Amino acid sequence: MVRVILSSGNTNKIKEIKEILSAFDVEIVSKDEIGFGTLEVQEDGDTLEDNAMKKAKELWNHTGGIVIADDTGLFVKSLDGSPGVHSARYAGENASYADNNKLILEEMKNINKENREAYFKTIIVVIDLQGKSHISEGICKGEIAFSSSGKNGFGYDPLFIPEGFSNTFAELTDYEKNSISHRGRAVRGLESIFKDILR
Ligand code: IMP
């Protein structure tokens, strides 16, 4: 059995990845579980790809096994693609989800319904036992609401209305969100990468 080490300690992400990879003969552990919880990299890349690759390489250099790292951002068209790669800290270094959401609504208060397009993008980088990297990308298109609504999910979920829906991500169940979300799509892409790696 091959060990797969996840850079994230987020229990929801771990659960989703475990489900998708359950068909493979792999043992999935988070870096925290194997004593590398303090291994942090500065997420100062210009793109999600740069940051995910940086996290994956750092973990690969320190551990043995296949590693997985991810990075996600919300890209708003009328804000020239912001918050983008800075999604976690858009309103400042210690900003809460509520602070970030408030800033976006404020910046978009004069933007009409037709110009509120946005998308989430997740990049997952896998580095295999030979040190070769593989990338899975997931995108979910939608628009930014005029106010915050819903209690589920996290981050920008109360602001984001996915295409084809009239509710925000925070008003959908986890199951509904995962079936269309950027992260759900990127995680499902791991299946073909693992088929290739473990062939
Ligand atoms: P991370 O790369 O998964 O840590 O995501 C960076 C930031 O993007 C988070 O701190 C959230 O603010 C935001 N974010 C990521 N995924 C989602 C999502 O599925 N819904 C809403 N916000 C998200």
CSV table of C-alpha atoms and ligand atoms in Angstrom, one decimal:
chain,number,residue,atom,x,y,z
A,1,MET,CA,0.0,0.0,0.0
A,2,VAL,CA,1.3,3.5,-0.9
A,3,ARG,CA,1.1,6.4,1.5
A,4,VAL,CA,-0.6,9.6,0.2
A,5,ILE,CA,0.2,12.7,2.3
A,6,LEU,CA,-2.2,15.7,2.2
A,7,SER,CA,-0.8,19.1,2.8
A,8,SER,CA,-4.2,20.3,4.2
A,9,GLY,CA,-5.4,19.5,7.6
A,10,ASN,CA,-9.0,20.5,6.8
A,11,THR,CA,-11.3,17.6,7.7
A,12,ASN,CA,-13.8,18.2,4.9
A,13,LYS,CA,-11.1,18.2,2.2
A,14,ILE,CA,-9.6,15.1,3.7
A,15,LYS,CA,-13.0,13.4,3.7
A,16,GLU,CA,-13.7,14.3,0.1
A,17,ILE,CA,-10.2,13.1,-1.1
A,18,LYS,CA,-10.6,9.8,0.9
A,19,GLU,CA,-13.9,9.1,-0.8
A,20,ILE,CA,-12.6,9.7,-4.3
A,21,LEU,CA,-9.5,7.6,-3.7
A,22,SER,CA,-11.2,4.8,-1.8
A,23,ALA,CA,-11.0,2.5,-4.9
A,24,PHE,CA,-7.2,2.6,-4.8
A,25,ASP,CA,-4.8,0.7,-2.6
A,26,VAL,CA,-3.6,3.8,-0.8
A,27,GLU,CA,-3.3,5.0,2.8
A,28,ILE,CA,-4.3,8.6,3.1
A,29,VAL,CA,-2.8,10.7,5.9
A,30,SER,CA,-2.6,14.5,6.6
A,31,LYS,CA,0.8,16.1,7.2
A,32,ASP,CA,-0.4,16.8,10.8
A,33,GLU,CA,-1.0,13.1,11.4
A,34,ILE,CA,2.6,12.2,10.5
A,35,GLY,CA,4.2,15.0,12.5
A,36,PHE,CA,4.7,17.6,9.8
A,37,GLY,CA,2.0,20.0,11.0
A,38,THR,CA,4.5,22.8,11.5
A,39,LEU,CA,5.8,22.6,7.9
A,40,GLU,CA,4.4,25.8,6.5
A,41,VAL,CA,5.3,27.5,3.2
A,42,GLN,CA,4.7,31.2,2.4
A,43,GLU,CA,1.9,31.3,-0.1
A,44,ASP,CA,3.4,34.2,-2.0
A,45,GLY,CA,3.1,32.9,-5.6
A,46,ASP,CA,1.5,34.9,-8.4
A,47,THR,CA,-0.9,32.0,-9.2
A,48,LEU,CA,-2.8,29.2,-7.5
A,49,GLU,CA,-0.6,26.8,-9.4
A,50,ASP,CA,2.6,28.4,-8.0
A,51,ASN,CA,1.3,28.1,-4.4
A,52,ALA,CA,0.0,24.6,-4.7
A,53,MET,CA,3.2,23.5,-6.3
A,54,LYS,CA,5.3,25.2,-3.6
A,55,LYS,CA,3.3,23.4,-0.9
A,56,ALA,CA,3.5,20.1,-2.6
A,57,LYS,CA,7.3,20.3,-3.3
A,58,GLU,CA,8.0,21.2,0.3
A,59,LEU,CA,6.0,18.3,1.6
A,60,TRP,CA,7.6,15.9,-1.0
A,61,ASN,CA,11.1,17.0,0.0
A,62,HIS,CA,10.4,16.2,3.7
A,63,THR,CA,8.4,13.0,3.5
A,64,GLY,CA,8.2,9.8,1.6
A,65,GLY,CA,5.2,9.0,-0.5
A,66,ILE,CA,2.8,10.6,-2.9
A,67,VAL,CA,1.8,14.1,-1.8
A,68,ILE,CA,-1.2,16.3,-2.6
A,69,ALA,CA,-1.6,20.0,-2.1
A,70,ASP,CA,-4.3,22.5,-3.2
A,71,ASP,CA,-5.0,26.1,-3.6
A,72,THR,CA,-8.3,27.9,-4.3
A,73,GLY,CA,-9.3,31.4,-5.2
A,74,LEU,CA,-12.4,33.4,-6.1
A,75,PHE,CA,-12.0,35.5,-9.3
A,76,VAL,CA,-14.4,38.4,-9.7
A,77,LYS,CA,-14.5,39.9,-13.2
A,78,SER,CA,-15.5,43.5,-12.3
A,79,LEU,CA,-12.7,43.5,-9.7
A,80,ASP,CA,-10.1,42.6,-12.4
A,81,GLY,CA,-9.9,39.0,-11.0
A,82,SER,CA,-9.5,39.9,-7.4
A,83,PRO,CA,-9.4,38.5,-4.7
A,84,GLY,CA,-7.9,35.6,-6.8
A,85,VAL,CA,-4.7,34.3,-5.3
A,86,HIS,CA,-5.2,36.5,-2.3
A,87,SER,CA,-8.6,35.1,-1.4
A,88,ALA,CA,-7.7,34.0,2.1
A,89,ARG,CA,-6.5,37.4,3.2
A,90,TYR,CA,-8.3,39.9,0.9
A,91,ALA,CA,-9.3,42.3,3.6
A,92,GLY,CA,-6.0,42.1,5.4
A,93,GLU,CA,-3.6,39.7,7.2
A,94,ASN,CA,-6.0,38.6,9.9
A,95,ALA,CA,-9.2,39.2,8.1
A,96,SER,CA,-12.2,37.0,8.9
A,97,TYR,CA,-14.5,35.5,6.2
A,98,ALA,CA,-17.0,38.2,7.2
A,99,ASP,CA,-14.4,40.9,6.7
A,100,ASN,CA,-13.5,39.6,3.2
A,101,ASN,CA,-17.2,39.3,2.2
A,102,LYS,CA,-18.0,42.8,3.4
A,103,LEU,CA,-15.1,44.3,1.4
A,104,ILE,CA,-16.3,42.6,-1.8
A,105,LEU,CA,-19.9,43.8,-1.4
A,106,GLU,CA,-18.6,47.3,-0.7
A,107,GLU,CA,-16.4,47.3,-3.8
A,108,MET,CA,-19.2,46.0,-5.9
A,109,LYS,CA,-22.0,48.1,-4.6
A,110,ASN,CA,-22.3,50.0,-7.9
A,111,ILE,CA,-22.0,47.0,-10.2
A,112,ASN,CA,-25.2,45.9,-11.8
A,113,LYS,CA,-26.6,42.4,-12.0
A,114,GLU,CA,-25.2,41.8,-15.5
A,115,ASN,CA,-21.7,42.5,-14.5
A,116,ARG,CA,-21.3,40.4,-11.4
A,117,GLU,CA,-19.7,37.3,-13.0
A,118,ALA,CA,-17.2,35.4,-10.9
A,119,TYR,CA,-15.7,32.0,-10.7
A,120,PHE,CA,-14.0,29.8,-8.2
A,121,LYS,CA,-10.9,27.8,-9.2
A,122,THR,CA,-9.1,25.0,-7.4
A,123,ILE,CA,-5.8,23.7,-8.3
A,124,ILE,CA,-4.6,20.3,-6.9
A,125,VAL,CA,-1.0,19.3,-7.4
A,126,VAL,CA,0.0,15.7,-6.9
A,127,ILE,CA,3.7,14.7,-6.8
A,128,ASP,CA,4.2,11.0,-7.4
A,129,LEU,CA,6.9,8.7,-5.9
A,130,GLN,CA,9.3,9.5,-8.8
A,131,GLY,CA,8.9,13.3,-8.2
A,132,LYS,CA,6.8,13.9,-11.2
A,133,SER,CA,4.0,16.4,-10.8
A,134,HIS,CA,0.4,16.1,-12.0
A,135,ILE,CA,-2.3,18.9,-11.9
A,136,SER,CA,-6.0,18.7,-11.6
A,137,GLU,CA,-8.1,21.9,-12.0
A,138,GLY,CA,-11.7,22.6,-11.1
A,139,ILE,CA,-13.7,25.7,-12.0
A,140,CYS,CA,-17.2,26.7,-10.9
A,141,LYS,CA,-18.8,29.7,-12.7
A,142,GLY,CA,-21.4,32.0,-11.1
A,143,GLU,CA,-22.0,35.5,-9.9
A,144,ILE,CA,-21.7,37.6,-6.8
A,145,ALA,CA,-25.0,38.3,-4.9
A,146,PHE,CA,-26.0,41.8,-3.7
A,147,SER,CA,-26.0,40.6,-0.1
A,148,SER,CA,-24.8,37.7,2.0
A,149,SER,CA,-27.2,34.8,2.5
A,150,GLY,CA,-27.0,31.2,3.9
A,151,LYS,CA,-25.3,29.5,6.8
A,152,ASN,CA,-23.6,26.5,5.2
A,153,GLY,CA,-20.1,26.2,3.9
A,154,PHE,CA,-17.4,28.7,4.6
A,155,GLY,CA,-15.4,31.6,3.0
A,156,TYR,CA,-17.2,33.4,0.2
A,157,ASP,CA,-20.1,30.8,0.0
A,158,PRO,CA,-22.7,33.3,1.3
A,159,LEU,CA,-21.9,35.6,-1.7
A,160,PHE,CA,-21.5,33.1,-4.5
A,161,ILE,CA,-24.5,32.1,-6.7
A,162,PRO,CA,-23.4,29.2,-9.0
A,163,GLU,CA,-24.5,29.3,-12.6
A,164,GLY,CA,-28.0,27.7,-13.1
A,165,PHE,CA,-29.0,28.3,-9.4
A,166,SER,CA,-30.8,31.2,-7.6
A,167,ASN,CA,-29.3,30.4,-4.2
A,168,THR,CA,-25.8,31.0,-2.9
A,169,PHE,CA,-23.4,28.1,-2.1
A,170,ALA,CA,-24.1,28.7,1.6
A,171,GLU,CA,-27.8,27.9,1.0
A,172,LEU,CA,-27.0,24.5,-0.7
A,173,THR,CA,-26.4,21.3,1.1
A,174,ASP,CA,-22.8,20.0,1.2
A,175,TYR,CA,-23.8,17.3,-1.3
A,176,GLU,CA,-25.3,19.8,-3.7
A,177,LYS,CA,-22.2,22.1,-3.4
A,178,ASN,CA,-19.7,19.2,-3.9
A,179,SER,CA,-21.4,18.0,-7.0
A,180,ILE,CA,-20.9,21.2,-8.9
A,181,SER,CA,-18.1,23.0,-7.0
A,182,HIS,CA,-14.6,23.9,-8.2
A,183,ARG,CA,-13.1,21.7,-5.4
A,184,GLY,CA,-15.4,18.8,-6.1
A,185,ARG,CA,-14.4,18.9,-9.8
A,186,ALA,CA,-10.7,19.1,-9.0
A,187,VAL,CA,-10.9,16.2,-6.5
A,188,ARG,CA,-12.8,14.0,-9.0
A,189,GLY,CA,-9.9,14.7,-11.4
A,190,LEU,CA,-7.6,12.9,-9.0
A,191,GLU,CA,-9.1,9.6,-10.1
A,192,SER,CA,-7.5,9.6,-13.5
A,193,ILE,CA,-4.2,10.9,-12.1
A,194,PHE,CA,-4.1,8.0,-9.6
A,195,LYS,CA,-5.0,5.5,-12.3
A,196,ASP,CA,-2.0,6.8,-14.2
A,197,ILE,CA,0.4,6.9,-11.2
A,198,LEU,CA,-0.5,3.5,-9.8
A,199,ARG,CA,-0.7,1.7,-13.1
B,1,IMP,P1,-7.8,27.5,0.3
B,1,IMP,O1,-6.7,27.6,-0.8
B,1,IMP,O2,-8.6,26.3,0.1
B,1,IMP,O3,-7.3,27.7,1.7
B,1,IMP,O4,-8.7,28.7,0.0
B,1,IMP,C1,-8.3,30.1,0.1
B,1,IMP,C2,-9.5,31.0,0.5
B,1,IMP,O5,-10.5,30.9,-0.6
B,1,IMP,C3,-10.2,30.5,1.7
B,1,IMP,O6,-9.7,31.1,2.9
B,1,IMP,C4,-11.6,31.0,1.4
B,1,IMP,O7,-11.8,32.3,1.8
B,1,IMP,C5,-11.8,30.9,-0.1
B,1,IMP,N1,-12.4,29.6,-0.5
B,1,IMP,C6,-11.8,28.5,-0.9
B,1,IMP,N2,-12.7,27.5,-1.2
B,1,IMP,C7,-13.9,28.1,-1.0
B,1,IMP,C8,-15.2,27.6,-1.2
B,1,IMP,O8,-15.5,26.5,-1.6
B,1,IMP,N3,-16.2,28.5,-0.9
B,1,IMP,C9,-16.0,29.8,-0.5
B,1,IMP,N4,-14.8,30.3,-0.3
B,1,IMP,C10,-13.7,29.4,-0.5
